[in-house]
Amino acid sequence: MKNNILVFIFLLFKVVVVAQQPTIKIAKLKYSGGGDWYANKTSMPNLIKFCNQNLKMNLFPEEDIIEVGDVNIFQYPFIHMTGHGNVVFTDGEVQNLRKYLISGGFLHIDDNYGLNKYIRREMKKVFPELEFVELPFSHPVYQQKYKFTNGLPKVHEHEGLPPQGFGLIWQGKLVCFFSYECDLGNGWEDRGVYNDPEETRQKALQMGANLVQYAFTNY
């Protein structure tokens, strides 16, 4: 009897441990063309930690790296893309990314300054029938757990322009969010990287958490 009880306790402990293990990963997009897709090395782990603590999510503590044309892209409800320079998608990558997005995936593109003209050109290949539209501040991406009544927070100055959030909307659903003149990912970095005020970092992380929450809600 005593042995049976010990076995039961062991199995129960094993079930609890397995249940507590992270079960879902999010990813950073690796692309060709020369742009630094690998920028902001501490940003994603910090965003994941923030989501786990404040949204009670169960994400793996490190992001995966996924290439645009990889068939395993469908494993990730949320993919983040950043960089400063050129982006080039092959025909196969275009088809794979389009299929991912219309199948329920979500892509967040964060212009780290210098990405804008290249990513607009390449995303036009993915959705030739769509245009990026600026989202109203009433859009659900700004109205998740954290409310952003004035849209994206400003993290870093580029050309003195206000931050803007653009979206690609396919059949009524936002499949891609493009943060411009904002540097949202920079705000997720370790504080010592840019020495941004903590309030700025928190706003950036909150907006990032909204994007993850929106992606998971609509996955």
CSV table of N, CA and C in Angstrom, one decimal, residues 31-115:
chain,number,residue,atom,x,y,z
A,31,TYR,N,16.3,36.0,-43.0
A,31,TYR,CA,16.1,36.3,-44.4
A,31,TYR,C,17.4,36.6,-45.1
A,32,SER,N,17.4,36.5,-46.4
A,32,SER,CA,18.5,36.8,-47.3
A,32,SER,C,18.5,38.3,-47.8
A,33,GLY,N,19.6,38.7,-48.4
A,33,GLY,CA,19.6,40.1,-49.0
A,33,GLY,C,20.6,41.0,-48.4
A,34,GLY,N,21.2,40.6,-47.2
A,34,GLY,CA,22.3,41.4,-46.6
A,34,GLY,C,21.9,42.1,-45.4
A,35,GLY,N,20.6,42.2,-45.1
A,35,GLY,CA,20.1,42.9,-43.9
A,35,GLY,C,20.5,42.1,-42.6
A,36,ASP,N,20.6,42.8,-41.5
A,36,ASP,CA,21.0,42.1,-40.3
A,36,ASP,C,19.8,41.6,-39.5
A,37,TRP,N,19.3,40.5,-40.0
A,37,TRP,CA,18.1,39.8,-39.4
A,37,TRP,C,18.3,39.5,-37.9
A,38,TYR,N,19.6,39.4,-37.5
A,38,TYR,CA,20.0,38.9,-36.2
A,38,TYR,C,20.1,40.1,-35.2
A,39,ALA,N,19.7,41.3,-35.6
A,39,ALA,CA,19.9,42.4,-34.7
A,39,ALA,C,19.0,42.2,-33.4
A,40,ASN,N,19.4,43.0,-32.4
A,40,ASN,CA,18.6,43.0,-31.1
A,40,ASN,C,18.6,41.7,-30.5
A,41,LYS,N,19.8,41.2,-30.1
A,41,LYS,CA,20.0,39.9,-29.6
A,41,LYS,C,19.3,39.6,-28.3
A,42,THR,N,19.1,40.6,-27.4
A,42,THR,CA,18.5,40.3,-26.1
A,42,THR,C,17.0,40.6,-26.2
A,43,SER,N,16.5,41.1,-27.3
A,43,SER,CA,15.1,41.6,-27.3
A,43,SER,C,14.0,40.5,-27.1
A,44,MET,N,14.2,39.4,-27.9
A,44,MET,CA,13.1,38.4,-27.9
A,44,MET,C,13.1,37.6,-26.5
A,45,PRO,N,14.2,37.2,-25.9
A,45,PRO,CA,14.2,36.6,-24.6
A,45,PRO,C,13.5,37.5,-23.6
A,46,ASN,N,13.8,38.8,-23.6
A,46,ASN,CA,13.1,39.7,-22.7
A,46,ASN,C,11.6,39.8,-22.9
A,47,LEU,N,11.2,39.9,-24.2
A,47,LEU,CA,9.8,39.9,-24.5
A,47,LEU,C,9.1,38.6,-24.0
A,48,ILE,N,9.7,37.5,-24.3
A,48,ILE,CA,9.2,36.2,-23.8
A,48,ILE,C,9.0,36.2,-22.3
A,49,LYS,N,10.0,36.6,-21.6
A,49,LYS,CA,10.0,36.6,-20.1
A,49,LYS,C,8.8,37.5,-19.7
A,50,PHE,N,8.7,38.7,-20.3
A,50,PHE,CA,7.6,39.6,-20.0
A,50,PHE,C,6.2,39.0,-20.2
A,51,CYS,N,6.1,38.3,-21.3
A,51,CYS,CA,4.8,37.6,-21.6
A,51,CYS,C,4.5,36.5,-20.6
A,52,ASN,N,5.5,35.8,-20.3
A,52,ASN,CA,5.3,34.7,-19.3
A,52,ASN,C,4.9,35.2,-18.0
A,53,GLN,N,5.5,36.3,-17.6
A,53,GLN,CA,5.2,36.9,-16.2
A,53,GLN,C,3.9,37.6,-16.2
A,54,ASN,N,3.6,38.4,-17.2
A,54,ASN,CA,2.4,39.3,-17.2
A,54,ASN,C,1.2,38.8,-18.0
A,55,LEU,N,1.4,37.9,-18.9
A,55,LEU,CA,0.2,37.3,-19.6
A,55,LEU,C,0.0,35.9,-19.2
A,56,LYS,N,0.8,35.4,-18.3
A,56,LYS,CA,0.7,34.0,-17.8
A,56,LYS,C,0.8,33.0,-18.9
A,57,MET,N,1.7,33.3,-19.8
A,57,MET,CA,1.9,32.4,-20.9
A,57,MET,C,3.0,31.4,-20.5
A,58,ASN,N,3.2,30.4,-21.4
A,58,ASN,CA,4.1,29.3,-21.1
A,58,ASN,C,5.1,29.1,-22.3
A,59,LEU,N,5.8,30.2,-22.7
A,59,LEU,CA,6.7,30.2,-23.8
A,59,LEU,C,8.1,29.7,-23.4
A,60,PHE,N,8.7,29.1,-24.4
A,60,PHE,CA,10.1,28.8,-24.2
A,60,PHE,C,10.9,30.1,-24.0
A,61,PRO,N,11.9,30.0,-23.1
A,61,PRO,CA,12.6,31.3,-22.8
A,61,PRO,C,13.5,31.9,-23.9
A,62,GLU,N,13.8,31.1,-24.9
A,62,GLU,CA,14.6,31.6,-26.0
A,62,GLU,C,13.8,31.4,-27.3
A,63,GLU,N,13.9,32.4,-28.2
A,63,GLU,CA,13.2,32.3,-29.5
A,63,GLU,C,14.0,31.3,-30.4
A,64,ASP,N,13.2,30.7,-31.3
A,64,ASP,CA,13.8,29.9,-32.4
A,64,ASP,C,14.2,30.8,-33.5
A,65,ILE,N,15.1,30.4,-34.4
A,65,ILE,CA,15.4,31.1,-35.6
A,65,ILE,C,14.8,30.3,-36.8
A,66,ILE,N,14.0,30.9,-37.6
A,66,ILE,CA,13.3,30.2,-38.7
A,66,ILE,C,13.5,30.9,-40.0
A,67,GLU,N,13.9,30.2,-41.0
A,67,GLU,CA,14.1,30.8,-42.3
A,67,GLU,C,12.8,30.9,-43.1
A,68,VAL,N,12.7,31.9,-43.9
A,68,VAL,CA,11.5,32.2,-44.6
A,68,VAL,C,10.9,31.0,-45.4
A,69,GLY,N,11.8,30.3,-46.0
A,69,GLY,CA,11.3,29.1,-46.8
A,69,GLY,C,11.2,27.8,-46.1
A,70,ASP,N,11.4,27.8,-44.8
A,70,ASP,CA,11.4,26.6,-44.0
A,70,ASP,C,10.0,26.1,-43.8
A,71,VAL,N,9.7,24.8,-44.1
A,71,VAL,CA,8.4,24.3,-43.9
A,71,VAL,C,8.0,24.2,-42.4
A,72,ASN,N,8.9,24.3,-41.5
A,72,ASN,CA,8.6,24.3,-40.1
A,72,ASN,C,8.1,25.6,-39.6
A,73,ILE,N,8.0,26.6,-40.5
A,73,ILE,CA,7.5,27.9,-40.1
A,73,ILE,C,6.1,27.8,-39.5
A,74,PHE,N,5.3,26.8,-39.8
A,74,PHE,CA,4.0,26.6,-39.4
A,74,PHE,C,3.8,26.3,-37.9
A,75,GLN,N,5.0,26.0,-37.3
A,75,GLN,CA,5.0,25.6,-35.8
A,75,GLN,C,4.8,26.9,-35.0
A,76,TYR,N,5.0,28.0,-35.5
A,76,TYR,CA,5.1,29.3,-34.7
A,76,TYR,C,3.9,30.2,-34.9
A,77,PRO,N,3.1,30.4,-33.9
A,77,PRO,CA,2.0,31.4,-34.0
A,77,PRO,C,2.4,32.8,-34.2
A,78,PHE,N,3.7,33.1,-33.7
A,78,PHE,CA,4.2,34.5,-33.8
A,78,PHE,C,5.6,34.5,-34.3
A,79,ILE,N,5.9,35.3,-35.3
A,79,ILE,CA,7.2,35.4,-35.8
A,79,ILE,C,7.6,36.9,-35.9
A,80,HIS,N,8.8,37.2,-35.4
A,80,HIS,CA,9.3,38.6,-35.3
A,80,HIS,C,10.4,38.8,-36.4
A,81,MET,N,10.4,39.9,-37.0
A,81,MET,CA,11.4,40.2,-38.0
A,81,MET,C,11.9,41.6,-37.8
A,82,THR,N,13.3,41.8,-37.9
A,82,THR,CA,13.9,43.1,-37.7
A,82,THR,C,15.1,43.2,-38.6
A,83,GLY,N,15.7,44.4,-38.5
A,83,GLY,CA,16.9,44.6,-39.3
A,83,GLY,C,17.0,46.1,-39.8
A,84,HIS,N,18.1,46.4,-40.5
A,84,HIS,CA,18.3,47.7,-40.9
A,84,HIS,C,18.4,47.8,-42.5
A,85,GLY,N,18.6,46.7,-43.1
A,85,GLY,CA,19.0,46.8,-44.6
A,85,GLY,C,18.1,46.0,-45.5
A,86,ASN,N,18.8,45.5,-46.5
A,86,ASN,CA,18.1,44.9,-47.7
A,86,ASN,C,17.5,43.5,-47.3
A,87,VAL,N,16.4,43.2,-47.9
A,87,VAL,CA,15.6,42.0,-47.7
A,87,VAL,C,15.3,41.4,-49.1
A,88,VAL,N,15.5,40.1,-49.3
A,88,VAL,CA,15.2,39.5,-50.6
A,88,VAL,C,14.5,38.1,-50.3
A,89,PHE,N,13.3,38.0,-50.8
A,89,PHE,CA,12.6,36.7,-50.7
A,89,PHE,C,12.6,36.0,-52.1
A,90,THR,N,13.0,34.7,-52.1
A,90,THR,CA,12.9,33.9,-53.4
A,90,THR,C,11.4,33.6,-53.6
A,91,ASP,N,11.2,33.1,-54.8
A,91,ASP,CA,9.8,32.7,-55.1
A,91,ASP,C,9.3,31.6,-54.2
A,92,GLY,N,10.1,30.7,-53.8
A,92,GLY,CA,9.7,29.6,-52.9
A,92,GLY,C,9.4,30.2,-51.5
A,93,GLU,N,10.2,31.2,-51.1
A,93,GLU,CA,10.0,31.8,-49.8
A,93,GLU,C,8.7,32.6,-49.8
A,94,VAL,N,8.5,33.3,-50.9
A,94,VAL,CA,7.2,34.1,-51.0
A,94,VAL,C,6.0,33.1,-50.8
A,95,GLN,N,6.0,32.0,-51.5
A,95,GLN,CA,4.9,31.1,-51.4
A,95,GLN,C,4.7,30.5,-50.0
A,96,ASN,N,5.9,30.2,-49.4
A,96,ASN,CA,5.8,29.6,-48.0
A,96,ASN,C,5.3,30.6,-47.0
A,97,LEU,N,5.8,31.9,-47.1
A,97,LEU,CA,5.4,32.9,-46.2
A,97,LEU,C,3.9,33.2,-46.4
A,98,ARG,N,3.5,33.3,-47.6
A,98,ARG,CA,2.0,33.6,-47.8
A,98,ARG,C,1.2,32.5,-47.3
A,99,LYS,N,1.5,31.2,-47.5
A,99,LYS,CA,0.8,30.1,-47.0
A,99,LYS,C,0.7,30.2,-45.5
A,100,TYR,N,1.8,30.5,-44.8
A,100,TYR,CA,1.9,30.6,-43.4
A,100,TYR,C,0.9,31.6,-42.9
A,101,LEU,N,0.9,32.8,-43.5
A,101,LEU,CA,0.1,33.9,-43.0
A,101,LEU,C,-1.4,33.7,-43.2
A,102,ILE,N,-1.7,33.1,-44.4
A,102,ILE,CA,-3.2,32.9,-44.6
A,102,ILE,C,-3.7,31.7,-43.9
A,103,SER,N,-2.8,30.9,-43.3
A,103,SER,CA,-3.1,29.7,-42.5
A,103,SER,C,-3.3,30.0,-41.1
A,104,GLY,N,-3.1,31.2,-40.6
A,104,GLY,CA,-3.2,31.5,-39.2
A,104,GLY,C,-2.0,32.1,-38.6
A,105,GLY,N,-0.8,32.1,-39.3
A,105,GLY,CA,0.4,32.7,-38.7
A,105,GLY,C,0.3,34.2,-38.6
A,106,PHE,N,1.3,34.8,-37.8
A,106,PHE,CA,1.3,36.2,-37.6
A,106,PHE,C,2.8,36.7,-37.7
A,107,LEU,N,3.0,37.7,-38.5
A,107,LEU,CA,4.4,38.3,-38.7
A,107,LEU,C,4.4,39.7,-38.2
A,108,HIS,N,5.3,39.9,-37.2
A,108,HIS,CA,5.6,41.3,-36.8
A,108,HIS,C,6.9,41.8,-37.4
A,109,ILE,N,6.8,42.8,-38.2
A,109,ILE,CA,8.0,43.4,-38.8
A,109,ILE,C,8.3,44.7,-38.1
A,110,ASP,N,9.5,44.8,-37.6
A,110,ASP,CA,9.9,46.0,-36.8
A,110,ASP,C,11.1,46.7,-37.5
A,111,ASP,N,10.8,47.8,-38.1
A,111,ASP,CA,11.9,48.6,-38.8
A,111,ASP,C,12.9,49.1,-37.8
A,112,ASN,N,14.1,48.5,-37.9
A,112,ASN,CA,15.2,49.0,-37.0
A,112,ASN,C,15.9,50.1,-37.6
A,113,TYR,N,15.3,50.7,-38.6
A,113,TYR,CA,15.8,51.9,-39.4
A,113,TYR,C,16.5,51.4,-40.6
A,114,GLY,N,15.9,51.6,-41.8
A,114,GLY,CA,16.5,51.2,-43.0
A,114,GLY,C,15.8,50.0,-43.7
A,115,LEU,N,14.9,49.5,-43.0
A,115,LEU,CA,14.2,48.3,-43.5
A,115,LEU,C,13.0,48.6,-44.4
